[in-house]
C-alpha cells in the first residue's frame, strides 16, 4: 500500500528535472598535487585510484584521484604558469574548484540548467577509452566554483577516460570516512538570497532550513545561512553570508583570504565518529578545541545518547538534536595556510539538521582561532 510520504517522494522525483545520485567527486586546485595526495592518504586514509599528467598525455596539469568508500577527491595542479589553474591558485590559494554531481544524463542536465539561466562552464562532451565512456558537462556557481555533471553509467575504468589506474604500494588504512554529507559555500554581503534563488531556479533545489543572525551570533560575529537540498536529499548545499557583528565575522575572514566566494567546508559522513576522529587525531589532523564547560550542560540540551560523554569530550565532538534524532560533529582547523577551507566530520543518528545548537560553541571556538591570526 502506498503511503502519502512515499507518494510525495515519488511525485518529487517525477517532477525533478535534474535527478542527482549524489556527489561524484570534489576537485581541489592545489599548489602541489603530489604532496596533497600524500597528505590526504596519510592523514585521512584515502586510497590511490587514478592519475592524469604528462605521462598520460596531459601537458598542462597533473591530477591525482583518491577515494575512500563513496568519497572521491581529485587533486589538480598546474604544470606551467599562464594557465587558468595557476591563476585560480594565485588568487584563492588551495581550494575547491569543482563540486561534481552524478547524473544519468549529463547532456540533459546541461540543457535543463542552462535554459533556466545557468551559465555554461563546459558544454556536454563524451570522453571514450577501452573501458567505455563518460559524458561531462558543467555550469558555474558562486565565485570561481563550478558544478560538473558526470554521467558514468557506461564506464567501468578506474575514474574516467584520460586517467590511468594509479597502483600504489602505499595504502594507509581507511579512517571510516564514507561520503559527502554536505558542502557549504560562503558568499558575499547580501548574496545569500540570490544564490538560494539560483539553486531553486537553475537546479530545482529547495530551501529546507534557514538560520538568521539571531540563531548564529556570538558577542562578536554573525552570519546567515540557508540550506539548499535537491529533491531526494542526496545533495545539500548550505549557503552562508556574513552579518553585521561587533567585529569581523568568520565569513568575512574567509572572503578576505580566499579573495572571493567559495567552498567553506566539506562535511564528510562516518558511522563511528569516535573511532574516526581518534584515528584522524593520531594521524595529526587538527580540530577546533571545545571548552570543557560545553560538556557540563550538553546532555541537558540533547538528552540521552548512545555514546559515552568522556571520549566525546576528550576528542571535542559536538552533539545536537532535532525532531528526528541526534547528530555528532566536529570541525577541523583549516587544511591550508590561508584560513579558508576546512572539513567537518559528521555522524547522523536520525537527525537531518546541521547542528544549530552547536553554533554558539563552534563560533566561539572559530573566533579564538581568528583572534590568534589577528583577524578578529
Ligand atoms: Fe556543516
PDB file of C-alpha atoms in Angstrom, residues 2-248:
ATOM      1  CA  UNK A   2       1.383   3.359  -0.963  1.00  0.00           C
ATOM      2  CA  UNK A   3       1.782   5.809   1.887  1.00  0.00           C
ATOM      3  CA  UNK A   4       1.309   9.518   1.431  1.00  0.00           C
ATOM      4  CA  UNK A   5       5.006  10.015   2.238  1.00  0.00           C
ATOM      5  CA  UNK A   6       6.047   7.537  -0.454  1.00  0.00           C
ATOM      6  CA  UNK A   7       3.689   9.247  -2.901  1.00  0.00           C
ATOM      7  CA  UNK A   8       5.159  12.641  -2.044  1.00  0.00           C
ATOM      8  CA  UNK A   9       8.705  11.380  -2.639  1.00  0.00           C
ATOM      9  CA  UNK A  10       7.628   9.723  -5.894  1.00  0.00           C
ATOM     10  CA  UNK A  11       5.959  12.946  -7.044  1.00  0.00           C
ATOM     11  CA  UNK A  12       9.037  14.969  -6.204  1.00  0.00           C
ATOM     12  CA  UNK A  13      11.233  12.544  -8.134  1.00  0.00           C
ATOM     13  CA  UNK A  14       8.877  12.564 -11.097  1.00  0.00           C
ATOM     14  CA  UNK A  15       8.932  16.357 -11.200  1.00  0.00           C
ATOM     15  CA  UNK A  16      12.671  16.565 -10.685  1.00  0.00           C
ATOM     16  CA  UNK A  17      14.180  17.931 -13.893  1.00  0.00           C
ATOM     17  CA  UNK A  18      17.671  17.284 -12.507  1.00  0.00           C
ATOM     18  CA  UNK A  19      17.723  13.892 -10.751  1.00  0.00           C
ATOM     19  CA  UNK A  20      21.026  13.584  -8.862  1.00  0.00           C
ATOM     20  CA  UNK A  21      22.693  10.457  -7.482  1.00  0.00           C
ATOM     21  CA  UNK A  22      24.851  12.443  -5.058  1.00  0.00           C
ATOM     22  CA  UNK A  23      28.337  13.885  -5.196  1.00  0.00           C
ATOM     23  CA  UNK A  24      30.545  12.211  -7.812  1.00  0.00           C
ATOM     24  CA  UNK A  25      33.797  13.895  -6.770  1.00  0.00           C
ATOM     25  CA  UNK A  26      35.244  17.068  -5.267  1.00  0.00           C
ATOM     26  CA  UNK A  27      38.162  18.570  -7.201  1.00  0.00           C
ATOM     27  CA  UNK A  28      40.701  20.767  -5.438  1.00  0.00           C
ATOM     28  CA  UNK A  29      43.125  23.065  -7.240  1.00  0.00           C
ATOM     29  CA  UNK A  30      46.321  22.888  -5.208  1.00  0.00           C
ATOM     30  CA  UNK A  31      49.892  24.148  -5.386  1.00  0.00           C
ATOM     31  CA  UNK A  32      51.398  20.672  -5.203  1.00  0.00           C
ATOM     32  CA  UNK A  33      49.061  17.797  -6.031  1.00  0.00           C
ATOM     33  CA  UNK A  34      51.651  15.091  -5.433  1.00  0.00           C
ATOM     34  CA  UNK A  35      52.151  16.245  -1.843  1.00  0.00           C
ATOM     35  CA  UNK A  36      48.440  16.919  -1.285  1.00  0.00           C
ATOM     36  CA  UNK A  37      47.608  13.355  -2.372  1.00  0.00           C
ATOM     37  CA  UNK A  38      50.184  12.038   0.089  1.00  0.00           C
ATOM     38  CA  UNK A  39      48.675  14.209   2.862  1.00  0.00           C
ATOM     39  CA  UNK A  40      45.097  13.055   2.248  1.00  0.00           C
ATOM     40  CA  UNK A  41      46.203   9.415   2.015  1.00  0.00           C
ATOM     41  CA  UNK A  42      48.345   9.571   5.143  1.00  0.00           C
ATOM     42  CA  UNK A  43      46.225  11.812   7.349  1.00  0.00           C
ATOM     43  CA  UNK A  44      42.706  10.879   6.196  1.00  0.00           C
ATOM     44  CA  UNK A  45      43.097   7.311   4.912  1.00  0.00           C
ATOM     45  CA  UNK A  46      42.353   7.781   1.211  1.00  0.00           C
ATOM     46  CA  UNK A  47      43.460   5.210  -1.377  1.00  0.00           C
ATOM     47  CA  UNK A  48      45.099   5.819  -4.743  1.00  0.00           C
ATOM     48  CA  UNK A  49      42.666   5.473  -7.652  1.00  0.00           C
ATOM     49  CA  UNK A  50      43.835   7.172 -10.848  1.00  0.00           C
ATOM     50  CA  UNK A  51      46.298   9.662 -12.286  1.00  0.00           C
ATOM     51  CA  UNK A  52      46.476  12.002 -15.269  1.00  0.00           C
ATOM     52  CA  UNK A  53      49.539  14.047 -16.240  1.00  0.00           C
ATOM     53  CA  UNK A  54      52.382  14.299 -18.723  1.00  0.00           C
ATOM     54  CA  UNK A  55      52.921  10.519 -18.635  1.00  0.00           C
ATOM     55  CA  UNK A  56      49.325  10.037 -19.832  1.00  0.00           C
ATOM     56  CA  UNK A  57      49.435  12.759 -22.496  1.00  0.00           C
ATOM     57  CA  UNK A  58      48.107  15.674 -20.394  1.00  0.00           C
ATOM     58  CA  UNK A  59      50.548  18.540 -20.891  1.00  0.00           C
ATOM     59  CA  UNK A  60      49.328  21.376 -18.680  1.00  0.00           C
ATOM     60  CA  UNK A  61      48.291  19.760 -15.393  1.00  0.00           C
ATOM     61  CA  UNK A  62      48.617  16.739 -13.140  1.00  0.00           C
ATOM     62  CA  UNK A  63      45.635  15.218 -11.331  1.00  0.00           C
ATOM     63  CA  UNK A  64      45.625  12.571  -8.606  1.00  0.00           C
ATOM     64  CA  UNK A  65      42.349  10.782  -7.862  1.00  0.00           C
ATOM     65  CA  UNK A  66      41.965   9.303  -4.390  1.00  0.00           C
ATOM     66  CA  UNK A  67      38.969   7.715  -2.715  1.00  0.00           C
ATOM     67  CA  UNK A  68      37.599   6.264   0.478  1.00  0.00           C
ATOM     68  CA  UNK A  69      34.259   4.425   0.358  1.00  0.00           C
ATOM     69  CA  UNK A  70      31.964   6.721  -1.714  1.00  0.00           C
ATOM     70  CA  UNK A  71      34.171   9.782  -1.228  1.00  0.00           C
ATOM     71  CA  UNK A  72      36.322  10.761  -4.218  1.00  0.00           C
ATOM     72  CA  UNK A  73      38.754  13.678  -4.311  1.00  0.00           C
ATOM     73  CA  UNK A  74      40.645  14.909  -7.363  1.00  0.00           C
ATOM     74  CA  UNK A  75      43.792  16.942  -6.593  1.00  0.00           C
ATOM     75  CA  UNK A  76      44.914  19.009  -9.559  1.00  0.00           C
ATOM     76  CA  UNK A  77      47.949  21.223 -10.009  1.00  0.00           C
ATOM     77  CA  UNK A  78      49.144  23.291 -12.997  1.00  0.00           C
ATOM     78  CA  UNK A  79      52.450  22.407 -14.650  1.00  0.00           C
ATOM     79  CA  UNK A  80      53.083  25.869 -16.118  1.00  0.00           C
ATOM     80  CA  UNK A  81      52.220  29.473 -15.422  1.00  0.00           C
ATOM     81  CA  UNK A  82      49.751  31.292 -17.709  1.00  0.00           C
ATOM     82  CA  UNK A  83      47.215  28.583 -17.042  1.00  0.00           C
ATOM     83  CA  UNK A  84      43.709  29.026 -15.544  1.00  0.00           C
ATOM     84  CA  UNK A  85      44.532  26.563 -12.756  1.00  0.00           C
ATOM     85  CA  UNK A  86      47.643  28.552 -11.833  1.00  0.00           C
ATOM     86  CA  UNK A  87      45.573  31.761 -11.878  1.00  0.00           C
ATOM     87  CA  UNK A  88      42.982  30.129  -9.594  1.00  0.00           C
ATOM     88  CA  UNK A  89      45.649  29.137  -7.065  1.00  0.00           C
ATOM     89  CA  UNK A  90      47.370  32.545  -7.277  1.00  0.00           C
ATOM     90  CA  UNK A  91      44.086  34.236  -6.373  1.00  0.00           C
ATOM     91  CA  UNK A  92      42.488  31.768  -3.947  1.00  0.00           C
ATOM     92  CA  UNK A  93      45.256  29.563  -2.612  1.00  0.00           C
ATOM     93  CA  UNK A  94      44.411  25.873  -2.451  1.00  0.00           C
ATOM     94  CA  UNK A  95      40.660  25.321  -2.573  1.00  0.00           C
ATOM     95  CA  UNK A  96      37.693  23.561  -4.103  1.00  0.00           C
ATOM     96  CA  UNK A  97      37.143  24.202  -7.803  1.00  0.00           C
ATOM     97  CA  UNK A  98      34.581  21.515  -8.705  1.00  0.00           C
ATOM     98  CA  UNK A  99      31.605  20.049  -6.880  1.00  0.00           C
ATOM     99  CA  UNK A 100      30.779  17.235  -9.319  1.00  0.00           C
ATOM    100  CA  UNK A 101      27.297  15.746  -9.296  1.00  0.00           C
ATOM    101  CA  UNK A 102      26.409  12.253 -10.576  1.00  0.00           C
ATOM    102  CA  UNK A 103      23.594  12.211 -13.133  1.00  0.00           C
ATOM    103  CA  UNK A 104      22.052   9.697 -15.554  1.00  0.00           C
ATOM    104  CA  UNK A 105      22.218  12.134 -18.458  1.00  0.00           C
ATOM    105  CA  UNK A 106      24.852  14.884 -18.403  1.00  0.00           C
ATOM    106  CA  UNK A 107      23.694  16.295 -21.747  1.00  0.00           C
ATOM    107  CA  UNK A 108      20.147  16.756 -20.457  1.00  0.00           C
ATOM    108  CA  UNK A 109      21.462  18.171 -17.134  1.00  0.00           C
ATOM    109  CA  UNK A 110      23.339  20.851 -19.111  1.00  0.00           C
ATOM    110  CA  UNK A 111      20.306  21.700 -21.276  1.00  0.00           C
ATOM    111  CA  UNK A 112      17.937  21.791 -18.275  1.00  0.00           C
ATOM    112  CA  UNK A 113      20.191  24.029 -16.174  1.00  0.00           C
ATOM    113  CA  UNK A 114      21.440  26.395 -18.882  1.00  0.00           C
ATOM    114  CA  UNK A 115      17.930  27.007 -20.215  1.00  0.00           C
ATOM    115  CA  UNK A 116      16.955  28.011 -16.650  1.00  0.00           C
ATOM    116  CA  UNK A 117      19.715  30.608 -16.506  1.00  0.00           C
ATOM    117  CA  UNK A 118      22.789  28.592 -15.513  1.00  0.00           C
ATOM    118  CA  UNK A 119      25.995  29.913 -17.096  1.00  0.00           C
ATOM    119  CA  UNK A 120      27.763  27.179 -19.053  1.00  0.00           C
ATOM    120  CA  UNK A 121      31.238  26.152 -17.902  1.00  0.00           C
ATOM    121  CA  UNK A 122      31.547  23.022 -20.033  1.00  0.00           C
ATOM    122  CA  UNK A 123      29.334  22.048 -22.955  1.00  0.00           C
ATOM    123  CA  UNK A 124      28.452  18.331 -22.986  1.00  0.00           C
ATOM    124  CA  UNK A 125      31.466  16.283 -24.042  1.00  0.00           C
ATOM    125  CA  UNK A 126      31.835  12.498 -24.383  1.00  0.00           C
ATOM    126  CA  UNK A 127      35.177  11.006 -23.322  1.00  0.00           C
ATOM    127  CA  UNK A 128      35.937   7.467 -24.510  1.00  0.00           C
ATOM    128  CA  UNK A 129      38.535   4.802 -23.918  1.00  0.00           C
ATOM    129  CA  UNK A 130      38.647   0.988 -23.841  1.00  0.00           C
ATOM    130  CA  UNK A 131      36.637   0.948 -20.590  1.00  0.00           C
ATOM    131  CA  UNK A 132      33.667   2.777 -22.044  1.00  0.00           C
ATOM    132  CA  UNK A 133      32.555   6.394 -21.999  1.00  0.00           C
ATOM    133  CA  UNK A 134      31.884   9.227 -19.579  1.00  0.00           C
ATOM    134  CA  UNK A 135      29.814  12.271 -20.503  1.00  0.00           C
ATOM    135  CA  UNK A 136      30.621  15.543 -18.725  1.00  0.00           C
ATOM    136  CA  UNK A 137      29.014  18.978 -18.742  1.00  0.00           C
ATOM    137  CA  UNK A 138      29.170  21.874 -16.317  1.00  0.00           C
ATOM    138  CA  UNK A 139      27.842  25.194 -15.082  1.00  0.00           C
ATOM    139  CA  UNK A 140      29.253  27.987 -12.942  1.00  0.00           C
ATOM    140  CA  UNK A 141      28.119  28.585  -9.377  1.00  0.00           C
ATOM    141  CA  UNK A 142      29.315  31.099  -6.717  1.00  0.00           C
ATOM    142  CA  UNK A 143      32.770  32.644  -7.090  1.00  0.00           C
ATOM    143  CA  UNK A 144      35.046  30.640  -9.369  1.00  0.00           C
ATOM    144  CA  UNK A 145      33.448  27.376  -8.240  1.00  0.00           C
ATOM    145  CA  UNK A 146      31.716  25.112 -10.769  1.00  0.00           C
ATOM    146  CA  UNK A 147      29.393  22.121 -10.890  1.00  0.00           C
ATOM    147  CA  UNK A 148      30.322  19.338 -13.290  1.00  0.00           C
ATOM    148  CA  UNK A 149      27.595  16.838 -14.187  1.00  0.00           C
ATOM    149  CA  UNK A 150      29.082  13.345 -14.519  1.00  0.00           C
ATOM    150  CA  UNK A 151      27.362  10.556 -16.458  1.00  0.00           C
ATOM    151  CA  UNK A 152      29.366   7.371 -15.912  1.00  0.00           C
ATOM    152  CA  UNK A 153      26.804   4.582 -16.293  1.00  0.00           C
ATOM    153  CA  UNK A 154      28.651   3.273 -19.365  1.00  0.00           C
ATOM    154  CA  UNK A 155      32.119   3.331 -17.826  1.00  0.00           C
ATOM    155  CA  UNK A 156      33.995   0.628 -15.913  1.00  0.00           C
ATOM    156  CA  UNK A 157      37.519   2.096 -15.700  1.00  0.00           C
ATOM    157  CA  UNK A 158      39.301   3.496 -12.632  1.00  0.00           C
ATOM    158  CA  UNK A 159      37.976   7.061 -12.917  1.00  0.00           C
ATOM    159  CA  UNK A 160      37.341   8.411 -16.426  1.00  0.00           C
ATOM    160  CA  UNK A 161      38.980   8.430 -19.863  1.00  0.00           C
ATOM    161  CA  UNK A 162      42.249  10.403 -19.793  1.00  0.00           C
ATOM    162  CA  UNK A 163      43.238   8.856 -16.456  1.00  0.00           C
ATOM    163  CA  UNK A 164      45.254   5.696 -15.821  1.00  0.00           C
ATOM    164  CA  UNK A 165      44.793   3.460 -12.815  1.00  0.00           C
ATOM    165  CA  UNK A 166      47.157   4.536 -10.051  1.00  0.00           C
ATOM    166  CA  UNK A 167      48.659   1.457  -8.423  1.00  0.00           C
ATOM    167  CA  UNK A 168      50.455   2.444  -5.234  1.00  0.00           C
ATOM    168  CA  UNK A 169      52.317   0.292  -2.774  1.00  0.00           C
ATOM    169  CA  UNK A 170      51.486   2.874  -0.082  1.00  0.00           C
ATOM    170  CA  UNK A 171      47.940   2.201   1.143  1.00  0.00           C
ATOM    171  CA  UNK A 172      47.238   3.624   4.621  1.00  0.00           C
ATOM    172  CA  UNK A 173      44.181   2.156   6.352  1.00  0.00           C
ATOM    173  CA  UNK A 174      40.805   3.864   5.967  1.00  0.00           C
ATOM    174  CA  UNK A 175      39.636   6.168   8.762  1.00  0.00           C
ATOM    175  CA  UNK A 176      35.985   5.275   8.119  1.00  0.00           C
ATOM    176  CA  UNK A 177      35.081   8.318   6.018  1.00  0.00           C
ATOM    177  CA  UNK A 178      32.064   7.373   3.884  1.00  0.00           C
ATOM    178  CA  UNK A 179      30.642  10.082   1.609  1.00  0.00           C
ATOM    179  CA  UNK A 180      29.992  13.820   1.269  1.00  0.00           C
ATOM    180  CA  UNK A 181      27.144  14.791   3.627  1.00  0.00           C
ATOM    181  CA  UNK A 182      27.026  18.455   2.556  1.00  0.00           C
ATOM    182  CA  UNK A 183      29.222  21.219   1.112  1.00  0.00           C
ATOM    183  CA  UNK A 184      28.934  24.778   2.395  1.00  0.00           C
ATOM    184  CA  UNK A 185      29.515  27.882   0.293  1.00  0.00           C
ATOM    185  CA  UNK A 186      30.485  31.290   1.661  1.00  0.00           C
ATOM    186  CA  UNK A 187      29.095  34.146  -0.428  1.00  0.00           C
ATOM    187  CA  UNK A 188      29.391  37.926  -0.150  1.00  0.00           C
ATOM    188  CA  UNK A 189      27.237  40.516   1.626  1.00  0.00           C
ATOM    189  CA  UNK A 190      23.580  40.243   0.541  1.00  0.00           C
ATOM    190  CA  UNK A 191      24.438  37.424  -1.855  1.00  0.00           C
ATOM    191  CA  UNK A 192      22.816  34.541   0.051  1.00  0.00           C
ATOM    192  CA  UNK A 193      19.325  35.058  -1.340  1.00  0.00           C
ATOM    193  CA  UNK A 194      20.447  35.467  -4.977  1.00  0.00           C
ATOM    194  CA  UNK A 195      22.346  32.147  -4.679  1.00  0.00           C
ATOM    195  CA  UNK A 196      19.384  30.500  -2.973  1.00  0.00           C
ATOM    196  CA  UNK A 197      17.327  31.604  -5.972  1.00  0.00           C
ATOM    197  CA  UNK A 198      20.000  30.222  -8.324  1.00  0.00           C
ATOM    198  CA  UNK A 199      19.794  26.776  -6.704  1.00  0.00           C
ATOM    199  CA  UNK A 200      15.980  26.927  -6.791  1.00  0.00           C
ATOM    200  CA  UNK A 201      15.622  28.173 -10.350  1.00  0.00           C
ATOM    201  CA  UNK A 202      18.571  26.560 -12.109  1.00  0.00           C
ATOM    202  CA  UNK A 203      18.953  23.242 -10.265  1.00  0.00           C
ATOM    203  CA  UNK A 204      15.441  22.780  -8.827  1.00  0.00           C
ATOM    204  CA  UNK A 205      16.692  22.659  -5.214  1.00  0.00           C
ATOM    205  CA  UNK A 206      14.519  23.585  -2.225  1.00  0.00           C
ATOM    206  CA  UNK A 207      15.403  25.709   0.796  1.00  0.00           C
ATOM    207  CA  UNK A 208      14.971  23.218   3.673  1.00  0.00           C
ATOM    208  CA  UNK A 209      16.369  25.242   6.602  1.00  0.00           C
ATOM    209  CA  UNK A 210      17.247  28.859   7.355  1.00  0.00           C
ATOM    210  CA  UNK A 211      19.305  30.454  10.097  1.00  0.00           C
ATOM    211  CA  UNK A 212      19.439  34.169  10.702  1.00  0.00           C
ATOM    212  CA  UNK A 213      21.842  36.241  12.729  1.00  0.00           C
ATOM    213  CA  UNK A 214      19.771  35.652  15.886  1.00  0.00           C
ATOM    214  CA  UNK A 215      20.452  31.914  15.589  1.00  0.00           C
ATOM    215  CA  UNK A 216      24.067  32.307  14.587  1.00  0.00           C
ATOM    216  CA  UNK A 217      25.705  35.048  16.529  1.00  0.00           C
ATOM    217  CA  UNK A 218      28.191  35.363  19.318  1.00  0.00           C
ATOM    218  CA  UNK A 219      29.302  38.527  21.031  1.00  0.00           C
ATOM    219  CA  UNK A 220      31.414  39.380  18.009  1.00  0.00           C
ATOM    220  CA  UNK A 221      30.459  37.741  14.784  1.00  0.00           C
ATOM    221  CA  UNK A 222      27.340  36.731  12.976  1.00  0.00           C
ATOM    222  CA  UNK A 223      26.291  35.027   9.798  1.00  0.00           C
ATOM    223  CA  UNK A 224      23.154  33.976   7.983  1.00  0.00           C
ATOM    224  CA  UNK A 225      22.680  30.627   6.304  1.00  0.00           C
ATOM    225  CA  UNK A 226      20.138  28.818   4.145  1.00  0.00           C
ATOM    226  CA  UNK A 227      20.369  25.105   3.389  1.00  0.00           C
ATOM    227  CA  UNK A 228      19.539  24.081  -0.184  1.00  0.00           C
ATOM    228  CA  UNK A 229      18.698  20.443  -0.948  1.00  0.00           C
ATOM    229  CA  UNK A 230      17.922  18.560  -4.129  1.00  0.00           C
ATOM    230  CA  UNK A 231      14.704  16.506  -4.395  1.00  0.00           C
ATOM    231  CA  UNK A 232      15.982  13.219  -2.941  1.00  0.00           C
ATOM    232  CA  UNK A 233      18.145  14.940  -0.294  1.00  0.00           C
ATOM    233  CA  UNK A 234      21.378  13.346  -1.559  1.00  0.00           C
ATOM    234  CA  UNK A 235      22.920  16.753  -2.284  1.00  0.00           C
ATOM    235  CA  UNK A 236      22.804  19.547   0.280  1.00  0.00           C
ATOM    236  CA  UNK A 237      24.452  22.941  -0.120  1.00  0.00           C
ATOM    237  CA  UNK A 238      24.154  25.384   2.784  1.00  0.00           C
ATOM    238  CA  UNK A 239      24.914  28.967   1.671  1.00  0.00           C
ATOM    239  CA  UNK A 240      26.386  31.407   4.227  1.00  0.00           C
ATOM    240  CA  UNK A 241      26.695  35.169   4.075  1.00  0.00           C
ATOM    241  CA  UNK A 242      28.249  37.437   6.700  1.00  0.00           C
ATOM    242  CA  UNK A 243      26.051  39.513   9.002  1.00  0.00           C
ATOM    243  CA  UNK A 244      26.909  42.642  10.977  1.00  0.00           C
ATOM    244  CA  UNK A 245      28.614  41.911  14.289  1.00  0.00           C
ATOM    245  CA  UNK A 246      30.857  43.815  16.643  1.00  0.00           C
ATOM    246  CA  UNK A 247      33.932  42.526  14.847  1.00  0.00           C
ATOM    247  CA  UNK A 248      34.833  40.795  11.606  1.00  0.00           C
TER     248      UNK A 248
END
